[in-house]
Amino acid sequence: MPKKIVVALGGNAISSGKFGGDVPSQFAQSRITAVYIADLIDAGHHVLLTHGNGPQVGTVLRRVELSRDEVYPIDLGLCVADTQAGMGYMICQCIRNEMVTRSSDVTATTLITTVRVNPNDPAFENPSKPIGQYYDEETIRERVETDRWVVKEIPSKGFRRVVPSPKPQEILEIDLIHELFDEGRVIVCCGGGGIPCFQDPSGGYEGIEAVIDKDLTSALLASEVDADTLAILTDVDKVCLNYGTPNEKQLDRLTVDEARQYREDGQFPEGSMGPKVDACVDFLARSKNPGARAIITSIAGCLDALDGKTGTHVIRS
Amino acid sequence: MPKKIVVALGGNAISSGKFGGDVPSQFAQSRITAVYIADLIDAGHHVLLTHGNGPQVGTVLRRVELSRDEVYPIDLGLCVADTQAGMGYMICQCIRNEMVTRSSDVTATTLITTVRVNPNDPAFENPSKPIGQYYDEETIRERVETDRWVVKEIPSKGFRRVVPSPKPQEILEIDLIHELFDEGRVIVCCGGGGIPCFQDPSGGYEGIEAVIDKDLTSALLASEVDADTLAILTDVDKVCLNYGTPNEKQLDRLTVDEARQYREDGQFPEGSMGPKVDACVDFLARSKNPGARAIITSIAGCLDALDGKTGTHVIRS
């Protein structure tokens, strides 16, 4: 039986400092990433891909911002949609091209994905996710007044807009995604955590100004499609305790209880390893698959991690 | 047996003068369009949707343009991708919400779609499709020098960039689209004619600066998925001869031979009814379905047109 792997790519899989940030550099980085994804496919796994969009959505927001006096602005949800399309297109093209060099006709396709959140999620009371550029105090005051932005001062850097980051509740396209994953099609979905929406009392869906953590959406996705493995790929091969200190210690295994304890101890910071560990714990809690496992590792380490040779394996107990 | 209908929505289905052009107005127009699409679904048809993106891609291009000194530009193909996502998201949300009011759980999903063109298409020798804003002579000269744009002077309006509009050769995601269409899933694909790419000698695909006519892509799509009907929806109920003159005559039927003759006579202008008629002729020529038919009508007239009550029906003979 093929293994069903949900692979969550970090922003670094598509845009790394190495190549700069523009479109040719994103293609260059995506081509490297595609080699590792192709290795997973060639190993016989069913691969379902998600991706972050930090640098890219920042760029979309800046374009909207810089042209706001002349062109109508677009909602945050539409900015996320833009990045799902652009990044999905790049990733799919690079995977297809890599498979061509391996004489395979495997293709990959991007699905635009919408994710329902709860409008009563406490995150809406406490917007915390910084997005877009830094502003000086005068400009950001204008935005606060005209657009009712919530903003945050980052010492010595300026002011930034912060938006709610509610928990993902439901992936609207899950039924189709599940079907295609089971068929073994390579699908890119849930980019940037998904386009956030809420359900109004009539049962209809509407966009909402928020961003959803892509790792938490990946955990929801992986449990809903009954994945064997959630692989969260990042810059490092393993999760570390005391990261960046002389006492740094790489973890091969991490139980759900240990993960929760370390989280409370402040070992895994927000906006970095914290949500990745949370997503692994969340996947294991949700999944009905008795063999389910969650791995945090690097892109280059992913195939070896599936064989238990590297990565941090988060396990139920 | 359910009928398989490929519906090509014009830009007016998502953005009409009535509501202005911003995002809320596009949603307002899309909600109206969704009612007619829902009627098709409720009538038992399998519906596969494509859409134009004229106003929207113009807006994306303007944002890229207005921010080019501060943010890296993106290729035309990525601009098309952006509109596939944003418009697809809107259309799918509005269809879903309309179906909810009808106590149906039918959903719609957007697929990012890439279309191969022939790099030796004569269109590359003669870029003809105007895109983006008007420029003064000085600014456009800069673009010609720095970005090697091909430009065209439009008397009394200024200068505009023109890009090649090659014929669509292959829809890269056709296999998946065909499968989902046969299953009866409502899919939005090929937005803006598809993201153009070409195949390099190694067999890999790469983006190319061009735009593809959405009606011609719709014709290719409809033949490849073995549709019963290609319905090209526009502002008018029927194609007219001598359009806008005292001798105007609405056409109920138009054979392929008549269509070709009228085209030669200059009855159906480029950038308007011309490519729609061409697309119908192309579909009928390509399709192996003996009952295949092509209809040009308004969104509001579509369901009646399927029953033969309105619209211009293009027929083989």
Tab-separated table of N, CA, C and O in Angstrom, chain B residues 60 94 118 219:
chain	number	residue	atom	x	y	z
B	60	VAL	N	-4.430	43.995	-12.098
B	60	VAL	CA	-3.204	43.374	-11.573
B	60	VAL	C	-1.985	44.021	-12.227
B	60	VAL	O	-1.015	44.391	-11.555
B	94	CYS	N	-19.825	32.204	-4.652
B	94	CYS	CA	-21.183	32.636	-4.990
B	94	CYS	C	-22.055	31.458	-5.436
B	94	CYS	O	-23.247	31.399	-5.096
B	118	ASN	N	2.233	27.177	-29.098
B	118	ASN	CA	3.360	26.868	-29.977
B	118	ASN	C	4.236	28.123	-30.073
B	118	ASN	O	3.760	29.167	-30.532
B	219	ALA	N	-13.097	26.438	-26.361
B	219	ALA	CA	-13.425	25.520	-27.456
B	219	ALA	C	-12.549	24.271	-27.383
B	219	ALA	O	-13.036	23.144	-27.530
